[in-house]
Amino acid sequence: MVILNPFDLIAAIPLLPLMAFLITLFAGQFTPSLLPKRGAIPGILALSGSLLISLSLILPVYSGDSFNKSAYLWAKWEVSDLHFGFLIDPLSALMLVIVSLISLLVFIHSLGYMNDQNEQGLFRYYAGLSLFSFSMLSFVISDNLLMSFIFFELIGFCSWILIGFWFREDAPPRAATKAFLVTRFGDYFFLIGVVAVLVIFGTANFAGPNSFPVLAKSAILLGQNLHGLNPQTWVTIIGLLILGGVVGKSAQFPLHTWLPDAMEGPTPVSALIHAATMVAAGVYLVARIYGFYALSPTTLAVIALIGGLTALLAATMATVKHELKQVLAYSTISQYGYIMLSLGAGGYVAGIFHLTTHAIFKALLFLGAGAVIIAMHHDGDMWNMGGLREKLPITYWSFVFGSLALAGIFPFAGFWSKDEVLLEALNYGLGGSPILLLGYVFGLMAVFVTGFYTFRMVSLTFHGSPRSKAAKDPHSIRWNIKLPLVVLGILSLVAGAINMVPLGDFLGSDISYLHHWLDTAPLDLTAHHYHELLESFSGYHSAHFSSIISAILSLTIALSGMALAWKIYESPNPTESGTIYSTRFNTIYHILTHNYYQDDYQLMIANLIRNKFATVANLFDQKYVDGLINKISSTSLSVSNVIRKIQTGVVTNYVFFLSLGLLLILFVFAVWGGWF
């Protein structure tokens, strides 16, 4: 009996959704009657297969096996070879399960959200979802930076398609274009970083003795001079360039402005973008090349500072939003800020932990928001909701579970991961880094604000009395919407069990399974190895602050924010209460509603650059492009006028010019050949 090796099926993980994309696209165009559920079934079957294969990798990876192999060499040059390959280690194996699971649940949820609403163009929608899943899964298993960049860009293209799905309306195409352009701005820096890696180190591989993180480490230890600069300087420059793409994709300050507008797309798409694909791609890339970032304390400090600041600013902006999906969008920006803070502060495991839990509870909250919006007859304004708790019990309780996880309330998943993020930032900050301490303060302040806006959202949506006709008589919710909510609700409660550091310290036992999981990777990709790099090259040292005290502190602050929201909005007339406080703090409220005027100044800068560029381009066009063309045409006309006078039609004239030409040729030959 032949036992199939799961590593032999790795290519099938992304190829299955790619096949679903092709089937849905072409069958939807030519034979739509052959596809039931208007294209959803191929995607559901494909993602089910991808999930099963991804789960089959867990056991061999846990046993210490890994897979790193080049699949196809498509270019070879003097500096490096360019190829497609696969890298399966604990990090990528975990991410494969997350992406395939969330994608599958989004497909199932779409059956109720999209199909039951009789949406048009569903073949295009499901084809886009399948291509989106293919792109992210391919990105996760990529074994080199160039391959990652290619799929990084394809992820952005898919987001443009899906955000702008309702292209006949005005807002979705504008939102899709904004997302595409803002993320492309960051990707330009990423591309320069990829080229720099290939030129400086001669390889773009993530793992192995000839990978660019290992070569960079060796160059620093040997004190080599690389193209006139210190190798650590190159690491800093390249790290910051790649960070440009990360900041764009993961919607970090100041390139976060596209994500709230992206809510113009269908809600299942929002869930996929926020939980498991596009926004997750950036922070996953930082984790993927963490051995490279750990060599540069400057880059790590920038990552931590951006993350902490983003976590706080985005959380404050979420406190004043009226649209349910808008609140969740800013919460996504804030939570990915926490992940960036953790990675910048040396908390590699904590960052991966929060990436995992956030994928679960954020997918739950977005799909729950989709259920609420359907029930509200596609009205997403929270001020028009209220009183939905009794009428949507499954949606309510699953949404509450996701909200408790988001706010970091014990014992839900977000409590364990967020606390570990803050603990790592505090420990390394106290170990000698004031910037990390500042990031920790930002993160701790964001805990209070998160508790506030989260339960403001729950209260306005589900509690109190109905404030509109739709809230009094909500639309019914079918099983295909409820099922993903139940699955994700349970996971939001239990997923924290993979790494309960405070409880382990309290009981005097080791309950940090994720730490052990990530240490089963090849030697240059383990969490332990990254810790050694942080100490040796970045000067990071942990102060070993009590995890129990840290957990109690963050929980208390979160509950305080929750209590404040409860006091304001748990009233017979929350609209009036909210108005009172917005009037009392009018200046702050005005600033927050305008998102710190970030869209305004970015638009001003863009228009300034565009206008200046347009002026220069217009002058160049008129003087050189049009000038050259006009000169060529005028010269052609002049020459043609001369030739036209010669072309008289008189045979004797033609004989004369032929004879003259022959004499000139003979004269040239005579001079050239020395006849004279």
XYZ file of C-alpha atoms in Angstrom:
676
model
C 0.000 0.000 0.000
C 1.409 3.364 -1.053
C 1.247 6.072 1.624
C 0.859 9.500 0.082
C 3.279 12.131 1.357
C 1.390 15.383 2.115
C 4.357 17.399 0.844
C 3.733 15.932 -2.629
C 0.388 17.722 -2.698
C 1.625 21.211 -1.829
C 1.177 22.537 -5.356
C -2.481 21.479 -5.247
C -3.237 23.879 -2.369
C -3.161 27.004 -4.575
C -3.897 25.195 -7.849
C -7.320 23.970 -6.709
C -8.762 27.496 -6.309
C -7.006 28.462 -9.566
C -8.893 25.664 -11.317
C -12.103 26.876 -9.656
C -11.373 30.350 -11.009
C -10.931 29.061 -14.573
C -14.003 26.812 -14.398
C -16.208 29.556 -12.968
C -14.928 32.187 -15.367
C -15.335 30.220 -18.593
C -18.378 28.172 -17.647
C -20.074 31.307 -16.360
C -19.390 32.969 -19.705
C -20.368 30.143 -22.052
C -22.360 27.457 -20.144
C -23.768 29.064 -16.968
C -26.488 26.420 -16.621
C -23.831 23.794 -15.836
C -22.748 25.603 -12.656
C -25.175 25.392 -9.706
C -25.354 28.271 -7.217
C -24.009 30.553 -9.962
C -20.390 29.528 -9.521
C -20.092 29.032 -5.760
C -19.757 25.239 -5.816
C -16.354 24.986 -7.622
C -14.862 27.438 -5.138
C -16.332 25.614 -2.117
C -15.025 22.260 -3.352
C -11.622 23.718 -4.206
C -11.158 25.447 -0.846
C -12.350 22.317 0.958
C -9.575 20.410 -0.811
C -7.007 23.115 -0.006
C -8.049 23.073 3.652
C -7.782 19.274 3.911
C -4.310 19.249 2.346
C -3.234 22.142 4.594
C -4.461 20.236 7.667
C -2.589 17.125 6.522
C 0.665 19.114 6.715
C 0.238 19.829 10.440
C 1.493 16.471 11.724
C 4.667 16.166 9.602
C 5.550 19.816 10.241
C 5.010 19.315 13.989
C 7.344 16.317 13.770
C 10.083 18.622 12.508
C 9.752 18.046 8.762
C 9.881 20.943 6.349
C 9.787 21.373 2.590
C 11.897 23.827 0.616
C 12.212 23.088 -3.072
C 12.520 24.980 -6.330
C 9.722 23.988 -8.687
C 10.559 25.900 -11.859
C 13.592 27.891 -13.035
C 12.407 30.611 -15.381
C 15.474 32.853 -15.648
C 19.171 32.605 -14.811
C 21.626 35.489 -14.838
C 25.014 36.415 -13.513
C 23.773 37.754 -10.191
C 21.128 35.197 -9.322
C 18.629 32.669 -10.650
C 14.934 33.492 -10.681
C 12.597 30.637 -9.897
C 9.296 29.537 -8.445
C 9.517 27.349 -5.380
C 7.765 26.152 -2.239
C 8.625 26.708 1.418
C 6.609 24.847 4.039
C 7.571 25.429 7.652
C 5.482 25.996 10.809
C 4.744 29.616 9.868
C 3.533 28.904 6.330
C 1.684 25.727 7.402
C -0.261 27.691 10.027
C -1.050 30.451 7.556
C -2.253 27.941 4.947
C -4.829 26.594 7.401
C -5.995 30.114 8.303
C -6.339 31.302 4.698
C -8.050 28.187 3.359
C -10.451 27.980 6.341
C -11.500 31.637 6.224
C -11.808 31.537 2.420
C -14.038 28.445 2.618
C -16.297 30.060 5.235
C -16.526 33.221 3.126
C -17.670 31.149 0.153
C -20.355 29.453 2.265
C -21.471 32.782 3.755
C -21.711 34.239 0.243
C -24.397 31.695 -0.602
C -26.682 33.569 1.757
C -25.320 37.061 1.381
C -24.974 37.200 -2.410
C -27.000 34.372 -3.963
C -30.103 34.819 -1.831
C -30.139 38.546 -2.623
C -30.309 37.824 -6.379
C -27.122 39.757 -7.101
C -26.013 40.081 -10.710
C -22.601 39.046 -11.987
C -22.075 36.262 -9.436
C -19.929 34.201 -11.794
C -17.519 37.143 -11.875
C -17.758 37.440 -8.089
C -16.944 33.794 -7.351
C -14.226 33.720 -9.990
C -12.651 36.744 -8.277
C -12.859 35.086 -4.846
C -11.177 31.947 -6.194
C -8.387 33.958 -7.820
C -7.989 35.930 -4.578
C -7.572 32.702 -2.610
C -5.124 31.317 -5.171
C -3.012 34.471 -4.964
C -2.824 34.476 -1.165
C -2.107 30.746 -0.880
C 0.648 31.063 -3.495
C 2.065 34.041 -1.621
C 2.159 32.032 1.614
C 4.112 29.093 0.160
C 6.555 31.207 -1.879
C 10.179 30.424 -1.134
C 11.715 33.661 -2.400
C 11.130 37.393 -2.322
C 10.595 37.877 -6.062
C 7.912 35.203 -6.202
C 6.292 36.799 -3.158
C 6.285 40.175 -4.894
C 4.538 38.729 -7.959
C 1.726 37.236 -5.904
C 1.717 40.328 -3.674
C 0.746 42.322 -6.741
C -1.809 39.756 -7.884
C -3.455 40.020 -4.458
C -3.761 43.772 -5.008
C -5.266 43.220 -8.462
C -7.861 40.807 -7.059
C -8.810 43.294 -4.356
C -9.384 45.911 -7.059
C -11.746 43.537 -8.873
C -13.732 42.580 -5.782
C -13.907 45.978 -4.052
C -15.276 47.409 -7.288
C -17.693 44.507 -7.824
C -20.709 46.828 -7.903
C -19.094 48.880 -10.650
C -22.366 50.346 -11.901
C -22.519 52.477 -8.753
C -20.258 55.466 -8.213
C -18.566 54.695 -4.888
C -17.203 51.118 -5.380
C -15.060 51.875 -8.474
C -13.597 54.935 -6.739
C -12.827 52.881 -3.624
C -11.250 50.120 -5.702
C -9.097 52.619 -7.594
C -8.024 54.292 -4.345
C -7.045 50.946 -2.834
C -5.101 50.033 -5.955
C -3.216 53.333 -6.206
C -2.395 53.724 -2.496
C -1.062 50.190 -2.185
C 0.858 50.585 -5.469
C 2.651 53.559 -3.961
C 4.025 51.324 -1.237
C 4.723 48.523 -3.694
C 7.108 50.729 -5.699
C 9.410 50.766 -2.672
C 8.930 47.017 -2.258
C 10.012 46.430 -5.865
C 13.149 48.524 -5.368
C 13.851 46.455 -2.256
C 13.502 43.198 -4.213
C 15.958 44.415 -6.856
C 18.361 45.583 -4.130
C 18.249 42.165 -2.447
C 19.071 40.427 -5.744
C 21.902 42.826 -6.555
C 23.470 43.011 -3.072
C 23.110 39.404 -1.935
C 22.691 37.561 -5.229
C 19.645 35.608 -4.071
C 16.064 36.215 -2.980
C 15.592 32.889 -1.131
C 13.989 32.986 2.316
C 15.573 29.858 3.809
C 18.697 27.761 3.582
C 22.430 28.483 3.876
C 22.354 30.620 0.723
C 19.291 32.689 1.659
C 19.636 36.451 1.802
C 18.965 36.703 5.601
C 21.789 34.203 6.254
C 24.137 35.936 3.798
C 23.361 39.317 5.367
C 24.160 37.930 8.813
C 27.455 36.467 7.579
C 28.399 39.730 5.855
C 27.842 41.661 9.106
C 29.885 39.185 11.157
C 32.735 39.257 8.620
C 32.667 43.044 8.362
C 32.366 42.934 4.576
C 31.996 46.009 2.408
C 29.048 45.629 0.040
C 29.009 48.121 -2.811
C 30.627 50.776 -0.667
C 28.384 50.428 2.386
C 28.352 48.540 5.655
C 26.168 45.394 5.344
C 23.966 46.435 8.297
C 23.324 49.740 6.515
C 22.159 47.782 3.485
C 19.918 45.668 5.718
C 18.334 48.832 7.114
C 17.838 50.429 3.694
C 16.405 47.287 2.105
C 14.271 46.537 5.168
C 12.698 50.001 5.035
C 12.084 49.689 1.278
C 10.264 46.373 1.706
C 8.412 47.916 4.644
C 6.855 50.368 2.178
C 4.922 47.524 0.580
C 3.990 46.150 3.992
C 2.649 49.509 5.199
C 0.539 49.825 2.044
C -0.949 46.329 2.036
C -1.480 46.078 5.797
C -3.021 49.566 5.907
C -0.591 51.075 8.390
C -0.119 54.784 8.986
C 0.137 56.788 6.737
C -0.999 54.453 3.898
C -4.097 53.182 5.705
C -6.647 55.504 4.120
C -7.710 53.034 1.421
C -9.046 50.370 3.774
C -12.160 52.130 5.187
C -13.215 53.064 1.644
C -12.793 49.429 0.611
C -15.967 48.686 2.598
C -17.861 49.629 -0.577
C -17.312 46.062 -1.733
C -19.525 43.115 -0.683
C -19.248 42.252 3.012
C -17.870 38.713 2.442
C -15.074 40.318 0.415
C -14.382 42.658 3.326
C -14.121 39.658 5.640
C -11.632 37.964 3.327
C -9.534 41.111 2.823
C -9.386 41.953 6.519
C -8.983 38.501 8.023
C -6.935 36.280 5.765
C -5.711 37.803 2.520
C -4.660 41.271 1.469
C -4.193 43.029 4.811
C -2.634 39.929 6.367
C -0.141 39.643 3.499
C 1.972 42.581 4.647
C 2.529 41.493 8.246
C 3.043 37.897 7.099
C 5.876 39.130 4.877
C 7.572 40.797 7.869
C 7.281 37.527 9.797
C 8.524 35.567 6.770
C 11.794 37.531 6.565
C 12.084 38.175 10.301
C 15.613 36.809 10.313
C 16.526 39.728 8.049
C 14.682 42.400 10.037
C 16.199 41.147 13.302
C 19.599 42.331 12.042
C 18.574 45.999 12.002
C 17.509 47.729 15.256
C 16.624 50.881 13.308
C 14.131 49.090 11.078
C 12.615 47.235 14.025
C 12.150 50.519 15.886
C 10.395 52.048 12.868
C 8.108 48.998 12.608
C 7.228 49.173 16.305
C 6.593 52.906 16.257
C 4.406 52.709 13.139
C 2.489 49.809 14.660
C 1.866 51.439 18.031
C 0.861 54.769 16.505
C -1.442 53.073 13.995
C -3.091 50.996 16.723
C -3.968 54.129 18.698
C -4.952 56.470 15.867
C -7.170 53.940 14.090
C -8.883 52.993 17.355
C -9.766 56.620 18.086
C -11.204 57.070 14.593
C -13.424 54.024 15.085
C -15.152 55.673 18.075
C -17.176 58.120 15.959
C -18.172 56.069 12.912
C -21.824 55.450 12.155
C -21.481 52.617 9.657
C -20.987 49.163 11.171
C -18.441 48.072 8.558
C -16.528 51.343 8.970
C -16.012 50.629 12.679
C -14.717 47.166 11.821
C -12.449 48.586 9.117
C -10.710 50.935 11.545
C -10.503 48.135 14.093
C -8.644 46.070 11.497
C -6.135 48.862 10.956
C -5.690 49.120 14.720
C -5.264 45.383 15.292
C -2.693 45.025 12.539
C -0.942 47.919 14.239
C -0.659 45.656 17.291
C 0.887 42.918 15.155
C 3.400 45.368 13.697
C 4.171 46.641 17.209
C 4.836 43.093 18.336
C 7.115 42.239 15.413
C 9.017 45.496 15.805
C 9.358 44.938 19.549
C 10.886 41.490 19.172
C 7.659 39.570 19.806
C 7.786 37.250 16.804
C 5.622 34.559 18.391
C 3.217 37.100 19.884
C 2.782 38.746 16.475
C 1.984 35.409 14.814
C -0.361 34.598 17.687
C -2.332 37.821 17.252
C -2.338 37.377 13.472
C -3.995 33.988 14.015
C -6.600 35.067 16.558
C -7.385 38.267 14.676
C -8.097 36.310 11.493
C -10.697 34.309 13.398
C -12.529 37.001 15.317
C -12.331 39.604 12.555
C -13.794 37.169 10.002
C -16.523 36.454 12.559
C -17.296 40.150 13.077
C -17.415 40.958 9.365
C -19.592 37.959 8.546
C -21.762 38.872 11.530
C -21.982 42.417 10.178
C -23.054 40.919 6.862
C -25.853 39.043 8.617
C -26.971 42.233 10.356
C -26.927 44.215 7.111
C -29.051 41.558 5.400
C -31.480 41.626 8.321
C -31.586 45.431 8.068
C -32.475 45.274 4.359
C -28.924 46.404 3.457
C -28.818 49.360 5.833
C -25.441 49.452 7.614
C -25.994 52.582 9.720
C -25.853 51.650 13.421
C -28.040 54.614 14.382
C -30.879 52.931 12.468
C -30.458 49.609 14.271
C -31.148 48.634 17.864
C -33.234 45.877 19.408
C -31.811 43.108 17.190
C -30.677 40.947 20.111
C -33.972 39.074 20.478
C -34.651 38.781 16.760
C -31.175 37.559 15.718
C -29.999 35.460 18.693
C -27.339 33.382 16.889
C -25.947 36.435 15.126
C -26.003 38.371 18.396
C -24.144 35.841 20.508
C -21.556 35.074 17.839
C -21.025 38.814 17.351
C -20.622 39.269 21.115
C -18.028 36.471 21.159
C -16.096 38.215 18.379
C -16.412 41.576 20.137
C -15.109 40.172 23.429
C -12.147 38.707 21.557
C -11.518 42.028 19.796
C -11.643 43.983 23.060
C -9.264 41.518 24.722
C -11.645 40.228 27.398
C -10.838 37.039 29.328
C -11.032 34.158 28.335
C -11.524 34.903 24.636
C -8.746 34.473 22.077
C -7.937 38.154 21.657
C -7.196 38.493 25.386
C -4.300 36.040 25.260
C -2.740 37.290 22.033
C -3.111 41.030 22.675
C -1.737 40.658 26.173
C 1.315 38.809 24.874
C 1.903 41.561 22.287
C 1.858 44.213 25.013
C 4.004 42.078 27.316
C 6.723 41.658 24.674
C 6.749 45.398 23.918
C 6.961 46.180 27.641
C 9.721 43.648 28.367
C 11.981 44.732 25.541
C 11.154 48.372 26.202
C 12.207 48.056 29.837
C 15.255 46.173 28.586
C 16.665 49.385 27.196
C 14.596 50.735 24.288
C 12.610 53.955 24.900
C 10.996 53.711 21.438
C 9.546 50.309 22.308
C 8.243 51.740 25.572
C 6.536 54.496 23.587
C 4.998 51.871 21.314
C 3.803 50.002 24.415
C 2.158 53.173 25.795
C 0.395 53.711 22.457
C -0.789 50.097 22.496
C -2.019 50.314 26.088
C -3.968 53.484 25.358
C -5.495 51.742 22.341
C -6.732 48.943 24.647
C -9.050 51.402 26.416
C -10.281 52.907 23.156
C -10.839 49.437 21.661
C -12.990 48.415 24.602
C -14.981 51.628 24.154
C -15.693 51.479 20.408
C -16.288 47.713 20.459
C -19.128 47.882 22.944
C -20.434 51.104 21.499
C -20.844 49.025 18.333
C -22.537 46.129 20.157
C -24.871 48.427 22.089
C -25.975 50.514 19.114
C -26.478 47.465 16.916
C -28.233 44.976 19.178
C -29.403 46.624 22.402
C -32.105 49.142 23.203
C -35.229 49.691 21.142
C -35.463 49.489 17.335
C -34.769 52.879 15.779
C -36.076 52.201 12.269
C -38.695 50.216 10.412
C -36.058 47.719 9.232
C -34.909 47.122 12.815
C -38.514 46.475 13.922
C -39.047 43.926 11.161
C -35.630 42.480 10.179
C -35.124 40.072 7.305
C -34.677 36.399 8.219
C -31.184 34.853 8.217
C -30.572 31.470 6.573
C -28.320 28.590 7.727
C -25.568 29.323 5.200
C -24.998 32.628 6.944
C -25.350 31.259 10.486
C -23.039 28.237 10.052
C -19.792 30.224 9.539
C -20.756 32.422 12.503
C -21.129 29.421 14.813
C -17.810 27.891 13.687
C -15.900 31.153 14.076
C -17.659 31.967 17.359
C -16.431 28.721 18.912
C -12.921 29.331 17.571
C -12.949 32.876 19.003
C -13.508 31.338 22.422
C -10.993 28.472 22.285
C -8.223 29.606 19.888
C -6.333 31.352 22.675
C -5.506 27.935 24.146
C -2.542 27.627 21.777
C -0.513 30.130 23.806
C -1.757 31.042 27.286
C 1.401 32.498 28.798
C -0.176 34.269 31.838
C -2.120 31.159 32.834
C 0.997 29.055 32.432
C 2.949 31.371 34.711
C 0.089 31.349 37.237
C -0.081 27.541 37.286
C 3.673 27.115 37.053
C 3.405 25.122 33.822
C 4.240 25.629 30.179
C 1.149 26.470 28.102
C 2.904 28.074 25.153
C 2.209 25.569 22.402
C 2.643 28.122 19.628
C 6.184 28.854 20.844
C 7.027 25.168 20.536
C 5.275 24.926 17.176
C 7.302 27.774 15.684
C 10.501 26.264 17.081
C 10.048 23.105 14.999
C 11.109 25.040 11.888
C 14.505 24.663 10.169
C 17.320 26.148 12.239
C 17.420 29.549 10.509
C 13.617 30.001 10.776
C 12.917 29.190 14.442
C 11.605 31.614 17.036
C 14.631 30.769 19.186
C 17.019 31.698 16.379
C 15.252 35.030 15.879
C 15.575 35.715 19.618
C 19.330 35.152 19.406
C 19.580 37.503 16.424
C 17.644 40.190 18.289
C 20.033 39.989 21.228
C 23.233 39.794 19.157
C 22.535 42.263 16.357
C 19.743 44.568 17.581
C 20.655 44.755 21.257
C 17.227 43.580 22.457
C 17.133 42.364 26.069
C 14.034 41.293 27.967
C 13.213 42.676 31.424
C 10.955 39.673 32.270
C 8.024 41.704 33.573
C 5.276 39.630 35.173
C 2.862 38.306 32.550
C 0.115 38.008 35.197
C 0.334 41.689 36.186
C 0.473 42.703 32.518
C -2.651 40.636 31.760
C -4.571 42.081 34.728
C -3.576 45.614 33.723
C -4.673 45.282 30.075
C -7.907 43.511 31.086
C -8.759 46.244 33.591
C -8.161 48.971 31.014
C -10.278 47.136 28.419
C -13.134 46.700 30.897
C -12.912 50.421 31.740
C -13.378 51.357 28.095
C -16.259 48.916 27.864
C -17.902 50.398 30.963
C -17.681 53.920 29.553
C -19.377 52.829 26.331
C -22.027 51.047 28.372
C -22.693 54.184 30.409
C -23.132 56.387 27.325
C -24.981 54.147 24.911
C -26.955 51.737 27.123
C -29.754 54.266 27.516
C -33.333 54.552 26.281
C -32.151 57.061 23.685
C -28.503 56.358 22.723
C -28.722 58.823 19.838
C -29.369 61.660 22.252
C -26.628 60.498 24.641
C -24.118 60.274 21.802
C -25.078 63.750 20.600
C -24.535 65.205 24.071
C -21.000 63.868 24.295
C -20.152 64.779 20.691
C -21.293 68.338 21.390
C -19.362 68.503 24.655
C -16.144 67.389 22.914
C -16.943 69.059 19.633
C -13.358 69.821 18.561
C -12.117 66.286 19.167
C -15.249 64.842 17.564
C -14.746 67.003 14.473
C -11.114 65.915 14.134
C -12.003 62.240 14.489
C -14.901 62.376 12.032
C -12.470 63.843 9.507
C -9.922 61.105 10.289
C -7.251 63.587 11.429
C -7.614 65.165 7.951
C -5.385 62.467 6.522
C -7.455 62.022 3.386
C -7.418 65.790 2.899
C -3.677 66.276 3.092
C -2.961 63.154 1.053
C -5.334 64.413 -1.632
C -3.680 67.838 -1.489
C -0.222 66.304 -1.899
C -1.435 64.046 -4.705
C -3.049 66.972 -6.545
C 0.072 69.106 -6.075
C 2.321 66.405 -7.468
C -0.117 65.620 -10.236
C -0.499 69.276 -11.240
C 3.262 69.918 -11.220
C 3.917 66.741 -13.116
C 1.138 67.538 -15.570
C 2.625 70.995 -16.221
C 6.107 69.609 -16.868
C 4.729 66.764 -18.969
C 2.650 69.207 -21.024
C 5.680 71.415 -21.730
C 7.772 68.396 -22.681
C 4.967 67.136 -24.889
C 4.522 70.422 -26.695
C 8.196 71.298 -27.065
C 9.810 67.947 -27.729
C 7.219 65.328 -28.649
C 4.911 67.514 -30.727
C 7.881 69.672 -31.785
C 9.786 66.673 -33.118
C 6.770 65.310 -34.945
C 5.947 68.720 -36.412
C 9.581 69.172 -37.517
C 9.605 65.784 -39.203
C 6.350 66.512 -40.993
C 7.463 69.964 -42.172
C 10.764 68.544 -43.405
C 8.906 65.793 -45.235
C 6.656 68.354 -46.890
C 9.637 70.468 -47.997
C 11.464 67.487 -49.447
C 8.338 66.243 -51.163
C 7.805 69.666 -52.733
C 11.315 69.543 -54.185
C 10.894 65.996 -55.441
C 7.504 66.868 -56.888
C 9.115 69.534 -59.081
C 11.566 66.968 -60.406
C 8.808 64.477 -61.223
C 7.671 66.254 -64.442
C 6.842 63.202 -66.546
C 9.339 64.270 -69.304
C 11.446 61.232 -70.287
C 14.477 63.287 -71.290
C 14.662 64.782 -67.802
C 14.664 61.288 -66.250
C 17.462 60.193 -68.653
C 19.430 63.272 -67.653
C 19.169 62.566 -63.903
C 20.012 58.888 -64.423
C 23.102 59.838 -66.394
C 24.072 62.419 -63.772
C 23.638 59.852 -61.036
C 25.798 57.336 -62.910
C 28.540 59.929 -63.361
C 28.442 60.753 -59.636
C 28.754 57.086 -58.723
C 31.697 56.638 -61.067
C 33.324 59.742 -59.583
C 32.943 58.392 -56.048
C 34.420 55.045 -57.039
C 37.269 56.805 -58.806
C 38.153 58.885 -55.762
C 37.690 55.975 -53.399
C 39.747 53.593 -55.550
C 42.581 56.009 -56.303
C 41.994 56.144 -60.073
C 43.345 59.660 -60.240
